[in-house]
Amino acid sequence: MSTSRGDTPERSRRYWLKAASVSVAAGTVAACGKWGDDQSACAASDVREWALIADVIVVGSGAAGTCAAIEARAAGCDVLVLEMLDGLGGATGMSDGVVYLGGGTPIQKACGFEDSVEDMYQYIVAAGPVHPHQDKVQLYCESSLEHFAWLVKHGVPFTDKFFDDTGLPMNGESLYYSGNELVYPFREMSRPAPRGHVTSGVGGAGGHRLMEALLASAGQLGVVYKNNQAVKRLVQASDGRVLGVMLEQDGKPIYYRAKRGVVLAAGGFVHNRDMVKLFAPELHDISVPWGSAGDQGLGILMGMGAGAAAIRMNQALIGVTAYPPANVLKGIIVNAHGQRYMPEESYYCLVGHETAVHQRGQAWLITDADSAYPQEDTRLPEVAKANFLEELETQLKIPQGALLATTNYYNEYAKYGEDPLFQKHPRYIAPLIKPPFRAYDLNISKASYPHLTCGGLHTRNSSQVVSIWGDDIGGLYAAGRTASGLPAAPCIGNGISVGDATFFGRQAGKSVASNSQA
Ligand SMILES: Cc1cc2nc3c(=O)[nH]c(=O)nc-3n(C[C@H](O)[C@H](O)[C@H](O)COP(=O)(O)OP(=O)(O)OC[C@H]3O[C@@H](n4cnc5c(N)ncnc54)[C@H](O)[C@@H]3O)c2cc1C
């Protein structure tokens, strides 16, 4: 492979750390396109000269792109990764780095937990969206042990320590319940097991450690990274095969040839506000778009420009975090009618999804004196406080008597450690009787609701991109949030997006390497 700018992997790797601190504001990326730009594929017949030729071109340097690159390189291909930002690593590098894995990983076993492929599959299918991509879920669960071993082989650090609390492990533990496995009714649908695998370290930054390891491994294998390279369009032959990519240099198009194919691993579109309004309007007014500045939807638009189907585009992970401390989960979450609508200890993306989508974005966490946040904890805005629940419901404009009735009913059983309505776990049940009573706002535009898009290009298990007519688009693969994969609404647990991106990124790398097109 020849390169015109000569960025070595070593040089490029130093820059990826910057990606983690890149501004999340959409408008900060001068190089990116916007909805309405022409992302249609260029005709190969118009290309006069290829500025660069590689076996495989990967668009995007996050988890999906880097795992694709490693696999393609390991299969003997020249691999070029193009990254539009200054730094490498994408949203993955900013993330908590939790990977959802199970079926009896060495860490699960060492920490004394039994798990099976069937239990993992049952849980994902039961807790997740209607009509999930069952074939992808099955492959992912069946491959989970092998995928864990692969991550370890590529230097991703884990420890045999279990974290037995709410929230994210912060003190070097690598295993925790990252989803709804212990929450009713899911704990009765499949045998619960902790499946959140997080790189070991202190104080978060798990995604940083994950990407550091993967980028180092890719560099050692000889994958070439070029940063500040925003891919604009694909190049397509008259028979539909994707032959390369188009970028712009000094306002002029330049073309890079990919002899075996192109992998689109360019993240999602949460920072392309026009796309969000068009494809996932219910997300538009939610408080915290979550992703790197590269989440502009360009990979999806380029795929569509080559005839790919984009599916489930309104799907999203929407979170709202009340815990830790676990103590506040002894409170109750009520909607505008003063009604509870789910077990309060549910995974925070389940609470976020339910509240944003099914409760019109309006709800409160109600606590008494024993379940209130410590005064210095201001994560949820406190919007009402009163010595009597009647006063609290008046302040919140909840219909008269509704909050009182809900609380009385809850207390009636809570004093016995029971919750007949939602089977909340007994460790989070206590009657709400000690004033003052408080209401914390869970409104989608006021509380912190991190969210990211899950819709994307339609792909097969091999990460092969599928056209709107159901045919394979030769030479085109996609993975991570550029594709529609395991993550969907509601989200089943932290780690499902990075798990999907790393695994189906690998699938893309293997597939493109075995593609014989020249
Ligand atoms: C703070 C935070 C915490 C999170 N924690 C977790 C977690 O613990 N577990 C989990 O499963 N999920 C988590 N997520 C979500 C998860 O990190 C992402 O969904 C996932 O990492 C996406 O991986 P990816 O490879 O698809 O995209 P990315 O990692 O975002 O990589 C895509 C790359 O493509 C580049 N790119 C885009 N367009 C172009 C173009 N036209 N040309 C060239 N390059 C381009 C981007 O700049 C970017 O670097 C978190 C997200 C955030 C923001």
XYZ file of C-alpha atoms and ligand atoms in Angstrom:
571
model
C 0.000 0.000 0.000
C 1.263 3.458 -0.765
C 0.388 6.462 1.372
C 0.757 10.076 0.417
C 0.938 11.553 3.935
C 2.950 8.828 5.609
C 1.222 8.731 9.025
C 2.708 5.801 10.911
C 0.554 3.802 13.288
C 2.877 4.924 16.086
C 2.341 8.577 15.292
C -1.374 8.156 14.829
C -1.813 6.218 18.042
C -0.589 9.165 20.024
C -3.479 11.179 18.675
C -6.326 8.889 19.555
C -6.297 10.000 23.175
C -7.367 13.388 21.970
C -10.546 11.864 20.590
C -11.775 11.220 24.092
C -11.735 14.899 24.857
C -13.054 16.072 21.519
C -16.019 18.398 21.862
C -19.350 16.679 21.511
C -20.919 19.676 19.821
C -21.951 18.830 16.290
C -21.008 22.184 14.864
C -17.363 21.863 15.840
C -16.377 19.514 13.031
C -15.629 21.620 10.050
C -14.885 18.658 7.838
C -18.211 16.916 8.289
C -21.148 16.989 5.975
C -24.733 17.748 6.807
C -28.097 16.383 5.858
C -28.707 17.466 2.273
C -25.058 17.169 1.186
C -24.572 14.824 -1.735
C -23.553 11.483 -0.292
C -24.500 9.491 -3.386
C -21.857 7.097 -4.654
C -19.481 8.364 -7.356
C -19.356 6.401 -10.589
C -16.084 4.500 -10.939
C -16.017 5.511 -14.605
C -15.496 9.145 -13.492
C -12.356 8.325 -11.513
C -9.265 9.380 -13.488
C -6.677 8.424 -10.885
C -6.506 6.539 -7.592
C -4.390 8.554 -5.147
C -3.849 5.469 -3.023
C -4.535 1.756 -3.240
C -5.099 -0.728 -0.391
C -6.717 -4.122 -0.077
C -9.156 -2.885 2.530
C -10.290 0.592 3.521
C -11.992 1.056 6.875
C -13.899 4.281 7.541
C -13.706 5.128 11.261
C -11.199 4.272 13.986
C -13.497 3.296 16.894
C -14.203 -0.203 18.177
C -15.901 -1.468 15.024
C -13.327 -0.015 12.622
C -10.295 -1.091 14.617
C -11.577 -4.639 15.171
C -12.370 -4.897 11.449
C -8.874 -3.651 10.643
C -7.196 -6.140 12.994
C -9.046 -9.109 11.493
C -8.459 -8.038 7.893
C -4.783 -7.415 8.581
C -4.459 -10.758 10.400
C -5.846 -12.371 7.244
C -2.992 -10.836 5.268
C -4.567 -7.695 3.783
C -3.100 -4.201 3.528
C -5.467 -2.195 5.665
C -5.950 1.558 5.730
C -8.148 3.139 8.400
C -9.411 6.634 7.625
C -10.513 8.795 10.547
C -12.115 12.204 10.075
C -11.135 13.570 13.493
C -7.734 14.563 14.770
C -7.755 11.765 17.336
C -8.455 8.055 17.017
C -10.864 5.902 19.010
C -14.264 7.511 18.364
C -17.079 7.349 20.896
C -15.630 4.031 22.044
C -12.616 5.830 23.452
C -14.903 8.135 25.442
C -17.077 5.312 26.689
C -17.093 3.299 29.882
C -15.781 0.405 27.817
C -18.276 -2.121 29.173
C -18.610 -5.200 26.945
C -21.663 -7.460 27.371
C -20.333 -11.030 27.401
C -21.498 -14.307 28.907
C -22.006 -18.016 28.505
C -19.456 -18.782 31.213
C -16.487 -16.488 30.612
C -13.370 -17.176 32.701
C -14.190 -14.080 34.783
C -17.751 -15.227 35.439
C -16.403 -18.602 36.521
C -13.630 -17.167 38.668
C -16.192 -14.956 40.432
C -18.440 -17.962 41.094
C -21.225 -17.382 38.548
C -22.759 -19.951 36.266
C -23.973 -18.843 32.861
C -24.862 -20.468 29.568
C -25.311 -19.410 25.949
C -29.038 -20.231 26.266
C -29.535 -18.062 29.367
C -27.706 -15.179 27.758
C -29.754 -15.502 24.563
C -33.051 -15.790 26.475
C -32.283 -12.707 28.502
C -31.308 -10.550 25.498
C -34.385 -11.590 23.546
C -36.776 -11.256 26.510
C -35.540 -7.916 27.794
C -34.861 -6.269 24.436
C -36.940 -4.890 21.602
C -39.739 -6.595 19.715
C -38.455 -8.577 16.750
C -34.744 -8.336 17.579
C -32.181 -9.485 15.001
C -32.384 -13.014 16.412
C -29.752 -14.452 14.106
C -27.271 -11.812 15.230
C -28.166 -12.316 18.891
C -27.661 -16.056 18.513
C -24.308 -15.727 16.777
C -23.168 -13.171 19.335
C -24.112 -15.396 22.286
C -22.599 -18.509 20.721
C -19.376 -16.616 20.016
C -19.157 -14.837 23.349
C -16.422 -17.003 24.888
C -14.297 -16.866 21.747
C -14.817 -13.094 21.566
C -13.737 -12.658 25.178
C -10.568 -14.665 24.469
C -9.904 -12.565 21.362
C -10.175 -9.308 23.305
C -7.781 -10.650 25.930
C -5.396 -11.807 23.196
C -5.368 -8.265 21.842
C -4.386 -6.844 25.189
C -7.723 -5.746 26.682
C -7.156 -5.911 30.450
C -9.680 -7.600 32.765
C -9.474 -8.802 36.371
C -11.313 -11.590 38.199
C -13.106 -9.160 40.503
C -16.869 -8.783 40.883
C -18.583 -5.495 41.775
C -21.690 -6.095 43.875
C -23.464 -2.735 43.811
C -25.408 -0.364 41.580
C -23.494 1.873 39.191
C -20.256 1.270 37.356
C -17.225 -0.541 38.831
C -14.583 2.078 39.600
C -12.018 0.237 41.688
C -10.498 -2.312 39.382
C -13.422 -4.751 39.264
C -14.223 -6.235 35.836
C -17.616 -7.895 36.271
C -21.009 -6.566 37.331
C -24.725 -6.737 36.638
C -24.867 -4.149 33.852
C -28.486 -4.772 32.845
C -31.852 -5.918 34.105
C -30.946 -9.543 34.830
C -31.981 -9.328 38.512
C -35.081 -7.237 37.876
C -38.595 -8.679 37.640
C -39.821 -10.201 35.320
C -36.456 -10.884 33.655
C -34.985 -12.692 36.647
C -37.720 -15.294 36.149
C -37.320 -15.576 32.378
C -33.713 -16.734 32.392
C -31.147 -17.571 35.050
C -29.527 -14.244 36.022
C -25.789 -13.794 35.605
C -23.616 -10.675 35.613
C -22.419 -10.032 32.059
C -21.016 -6.499 32.119
C -17.275 -7.001 31.473
C -15.297 -3.827 31.956
C -11.586 -3.225 31.512
C -9.920 -3.143 34.883
C -8.765 0.182 36.230
C -9.551 2.842 38.745
C -11.978 5.729 38.232
C -13.753 4.823 34.994
C -12.126 5.496 31.571
C -12.754 1.877 30.557
C -13.261 2.834 26.906
C -9.924 4.601 26.884
C -8.165 1.450 28.101
C -10.096 -0.725 25.635
C -9.185 1.419 22.636
C -5.620 1.873 23.824
C -5.176 -1.915 23.748
C -6.933 -2.436 20.403
C -5.101 0.427 18.674
C -1.769 -0.841 19.985
C -2.541 -4.290 18.656
C -3.604 -2.928 15.270
C -0.419 -0.865 15.097
C 1.760 -3.873 15.899
C 0.075 -5.843 13.137
C 0.790 -3.070 10.637
C -2.612 -1.459 10.168
C -2.124 2.072 8.824
C -4.198 4.905 10.308
C -4.678 8.300 8.698
C -6.423 10.953 10.766
C -8.130 14.157 9.552
C -9.472 12.186 6.583
C -13.220 12.679 6.238
C -14.603 10.216 3.718
C -17.401 11.858 1.736
C -18.706 9.289 -0.727
C -18.242 5.737 -1.896
C -17.071 4.860 -5.403
C -19.252 2.302 -7.131
C -18.880 0.265 -10.321
C -21.767 0.110 -12.776
C -22.616 -3.389 -11.481
C -23.038 -1.994 -7.944
C -19.744 -3.168 -6.413
C -18.050 -0.683 -4.125
C -14.504 -0.076 -5.337
C -13.261 2.681 -3.082
C -13.936 6.002 -1.388
C -13.868 9.681 -2.245
C -12.456 12.439 -0.021
C -11.771 16.094 -0.673
C -8.419 17.799 -0.628
C -8.195 21.563 -1.135
C -11.775 21.507 -2.398
C -11.000 18.854 -5.021
C -12.046 15.192 -4.990
C -9.420 12.513 -4.433
C -10.070 8.793 -4.674
C -8.683 5.831 -2.704
C -9.062 2.346 -4.113
C -10.013 -0.645 -1.909
C -9.291 -3.858 -3.825
C -11.302 -6.150 -1.539
C -13.805 -3.713 -0.184
C -14.763 -0.922 2.182
C -15.884 -1.242 5.808
C -18.117 1.568 7.053
C -17.543 1.890 10.801
C -18.284 5.578 11.173
C -20.511 5.560 14.279
C -24.089 6.782 14.553
C -25.850 10.098 13.861
C -26.757 11.574 17.227
C -24.830 14.790 16.483
C -26.438 15.331 13.099
C -29.465 17.172 14.419
C -31.165 17.333 11.009
C -30.923 13.566 10.670
C -32.177 13.067 14.232
C -35.201 15.261 13.531
C -35.915 13.406 10.319
C -35.266 9.802 11.365
C -35.678 9.724 15.146
C -37.771 12.801 16.010
C -38.605 11.650 19.530
C -34.900 11.970 20.381
C -34.545 15.544 19.240
C -35.496 17.291 22.476
C -33.836 14.880 24.881
C -31.123 16.503 26.950
C -27.734 14.852 26.244
C -26.747 13.590 22.753
C -24.017 11.072 23.545
C -21.148 10.376 21.213
C -18.008 11.728 19.621
C -18.065 14.704 17.287
C -17.818 12.166 14.462
C -21.333 10.822 15.094
C -22.661 12.705 12.057
C -24.318 9.799 10.280
C -21.949 10.018 7.317
C -21.349 6.271 7.174
C -25.074 5.612 7.046
C -25.644 8.316 4.425
C -22.804 7.010 2.252
C -24.230 3.508 2.482
C -27.665 4.790 1.519
C -26.001 6.670 -1.324
C -24.802 3.310 -2.673
C -28.278 1.794 -2.433
C -28.114 0.276 1.058
C -31.173 -0.122 3.239
C -31.118 1.892 6.483
C -33.365 0.271 9.056
C -34.721 0.834 12.580
C -33.502 4.405 12.324
C -35.706 5.629 15.190
C -34.150 3.193 17.667
C -31.979 4.604 20.440
C -30.395 3.941 23.800
C -31.831 6.510 26.203
C -30.517 6.547 29.753
C -31.286 8.405 32.952
C -29.270 7.580 36.027
C -30.722 7.912 39.512
C -28.223 5.601 41.233
C -25.782 5.399 42.960
C -26.432 5.739 45.836
C -28.601 2.617 45.914
C -30.514 4.100 48.827
C -32.559 6.404 46.555
C -34.029 3.333 44.846
C -36.145 2.912 47.967
C -38.073 5.870 46.598
C -40.720 5.493 43.898
C -40.789 6.806 40.334
C -44.172 8.211 39.286
C -45.541 9.723 36.095
C -47.692 12.829 35.590
C -50.703 10.869 36.879
C -48.939 9.990 40.114
C -48.677 6.327 39.038
C -45.654 4.056 39.301
C -44.803 2.408 35.983
C -41.773 0.158 36.536
C -39.475 -1.315 39.196
C -37.271 1.569 40.260
C -34.045 -0.473 40.270
C -34.353 -1.164 36.528
C -31.290 -0.625 34.337
C -31.005 3.104 33.649
C -31.588 2.730 29.893
C -34.862 0.940 30.642
C -35.950 3.798 32.913
C -34.839 6.336 30.315
C -36.644 4.566 27.484
C -39.871 4.045 29.433
C -39.926 7.625 30.672
C -38.990 9.286 27.401
C -41.072 7.153 25.065
C -44.038 5.879 27.101
C -44.496 8.554 29.794
C -44.168 11.571 27.504
C -40.876 12.466 29.114
C -42.380 13.509 32.431
C -41.781 11.767 35.769
C -40.410 12.268 39.259
C -38.464 10.259 41.783
C -40.265 10.618 45.123
C -38.282 10.024 48.308
C -38.754 10.427 52.037
C -36.079 11.594 54.481
C -34.389 8.170 54.573
C -34.221 7.686 50.808
C -33.257 11.241 49.762
C -29.984 12.033 48.002
C -27.228 13.388 50.210
C -27.450 17.184 50.067
C -24.311 17.571 47.991
C -25.597 15.190 45.284
C -27.334 17.291 42.657
C -27.578 14.797 39.791
C -31.378 15.137 39.552
C -32.934 18.556 40.087
C -34.976 18.685 43.315
C -38.225 20.409 42.312
C -40.517 19.987 45.305
C -40.228 19.373 49.041
C -43.014 19.108 51.617
C -43.874 17.573 54.952
C -47.071 16.043 53.546
C -47.561 14.091 50.336
C -50.740 16.070 49.603
C -48.624 19.222 49.497
C -46.036 17.536 47.268
C -48.651 16.467 44.711
C -50.099 19.994 44.672
C -46.653 21.422 43.978
C -46.147 18.897 41.160
C -49.670 19.464 39.758
C -50.427 15.753 40.013
C -54.224 15.098 40.129
C -55.435 15.419 43.715
C -55.107 12.240 45.758
C -53.261 10.279 43.061
C -49.767 10.417 44.558
C -51.172 9.793 48.009
C -53.068 6.721 46.808
C -49.981 5.385 45.022
C -47.782 5.893 48.088
C -50.328 4.448 50.518
C -50.686 1.329 48.385
C -46.898 1.018 48.070
C -46.367 1.507 51.828
C -49.059 -1.028 52.705
C -46.887 -3.822 51.269
C -43.475 -2.211 51.665
C -43.636 -2.644 55.415
C -43.517 -6.410 54.734
C -40.754 -5.996 52.129
C -43.181 -6.696 49.278
C -44.132 -4.960 46.047
C -47.076 -6.795 44.423
C -47.238 -4.335 41.521
C -43.682 -4.594 40.135
C -41.882 -7.115 42.385
C -39.179 -4.606 43.189
C -36.213 -6.319 44.798
C -36.636 -6.411 48.626
C -33.239 -4.750 49.136
C -34.761 -1.574 47.650
C -38.102 -1.664 49.459
C -38.964 0.514 52.488
C -42.160 2.420 53.323
C -41.994 6.146 52.525
C -43.137 7.620 55.814
C -40.541 10.005 57.147
C -40.866 13.675 56.131
C -39.719 15.713 54.412
C -40.859 14.180 51.119
C -39.000 15.270 48.025
C -39.559 15.140 44.270
C -36.592 14.976 41.892
C -37.295 15.854 38.291
C -36.884 13.130 35.653
C -38.098 15.374 32.833
C -36.277 14.492 29.585
C -35.162 18.049 28.943
C -34.146 18.848 32.551
C -32.512 15.728 33.966
C -29.435 14.273 32.279
C -30.604 11.826 29.581
C -27.575 10.559 27.636
C -28.724 8.938 24.409
C -27.310 7.587 21.169
C -28.737 6.268 17.927
C -28.982 2.550 17.127
C -30.477 2.547 13.638
C -28.243 2.031 10.655
C -27.410 0.024 7.578
C -29.027 -3.359 7.116
C -26.328 -6.032 7.351
C -26.050 -9.791 7.446
C -24.291 -11.719 10.235
C -21.135 -11.383 8.127
C -21.545 -7.560 8.284
C -22.160 -7.599 4.521
C -24.336 -4.583 3.633
C -27.746 -5.324 2.108
C -29.450 -3.141 -0.502
C -32.988 -1.796 -0.258
C -33.960 -4.676 -2.564
C -32.413 -7.328 -0.320
C -29.301 -8.028 -2.417
C -25.709 -7.914 -1.196
C -23.824 -4.775 -2.190
C -20.511 -6.218 -3.335
C -17.464 -4.917 -1.497
C -19.441 -3.034 1.188
C -19.500 -3.966 4.894
C -20.685 -2.075 7.955
C -20.499 -2.498 11.712
C -20.967 -0.679 15.000
C -23.465 2.156 15.154
C -23.290 2.589 11.371
C -25.205 -0.710 11.157
C -28.396 -1.942 12.770
C -27.181 -4.621 15.161
C -27.853 -5.804 18.694
C -28.401 -2.397 20.298
C -32.010 -1.290 19.978
C -34.757 0.102 22.148
C -35.100 -0.788 24.934
C -31.456 -1.537 25.663
C -30.858 -4.722 27.611
C -27.703 -3.673 29.444
C -24.548 -1.641 29.379
C -21.970 -3.229 27.101
C -24.278 -4.238 24.300
C -23.077 -1.464 21.967
C -19.340 -1.962 22.446
C -19.905 -5.728 22.439
C -21.745 -5.497 19.124
C -19.243 -3.021 17.620
C -16.201 -5.124 18.509
C -17.754 -8.434 17.454
C -19.458 -7.375 14.212
C -16.442 -5.197 13.392
C -14.458 -8.433 13.480
C -17.054 -10.094 11.253
C -16.658 -7.237 8.759
C -12.865 -7.586 8.793
C -13.001 -11.336 8.165
C -15.610 -10.951 5.420
C -13.869 -8.189 3.517
C -10.565 -10.082 3.697
C -12.139 -13.108 2.067
C -13.848 -11.064 -0.646
C -12.110 -11.853 -3.910
C -13.146 -8.763 -5.904
C -10.240 -6.826 -7.366
C -19.702 8.562 27.477
C -20.135 7.287 26.801
C -20.098 6.089 27.508
C -20.496 4.903 26.879
N -20.328 3.719 27.535
C -20.610 2.553 26.905
C -20.285 1.303 27.489
O -19.683 1.232 28.556
N -20.637 0.175 26.830
C -21.284 0.216 25.626
O -21.617 -0.851 25.080
N -21.554 1.384 25.018
C -21.188 2.545 25.606
N -21.383 3.726 24.951
C -21.783 3.677 23.543
C -20.606 3.162 22.709
O -19.408 3.759 23.156
C -20.750 3.424 21.211
O -22.060 3.171 20.778
C -19.782 2.509 20.439
O -18.500 2.599 21.029
C -19.741 2.884 18.983
O -18.633 2.249 18.359
P -18.377 2.482 16.794
O -17.121 1.807 16.452
O -19.603 2.141 16.035
O -18.223 4.065 16.652
P -17.099 5.050 17.185
O -16.318 4.467 18.286
O -17.747 6.357 17.439
O -16.111 5.201 15.933
C -16.551 5.811 14.737
C -15.434 6.659 14.180
O -15.723 6.996 12.822
C -15.293 8.317 12.577
N -15.983 8.842 11.390
C -17.273 9.193 11.275
N -17.543 9.589 10.011
C -16.396 9.484 9.313
C -16.036 9.773 7.957
N -16.938 10.226 7.069
N -14.745 9.580 7.580
C -13.816 9.112 8.464
N -14.105 8.845 9.768
C -15.385 9.015 10.179
C -15.635 9.020 13.869
O -14.947 10.245 13.988
C -15.253 7.974 14.908
O -13.914 8.132 15.313
C -20.987 4.930 25.545
C -21.022 6.132 24.844
C -20.580 7.297 25.451
C -20.586 8.575 24.659
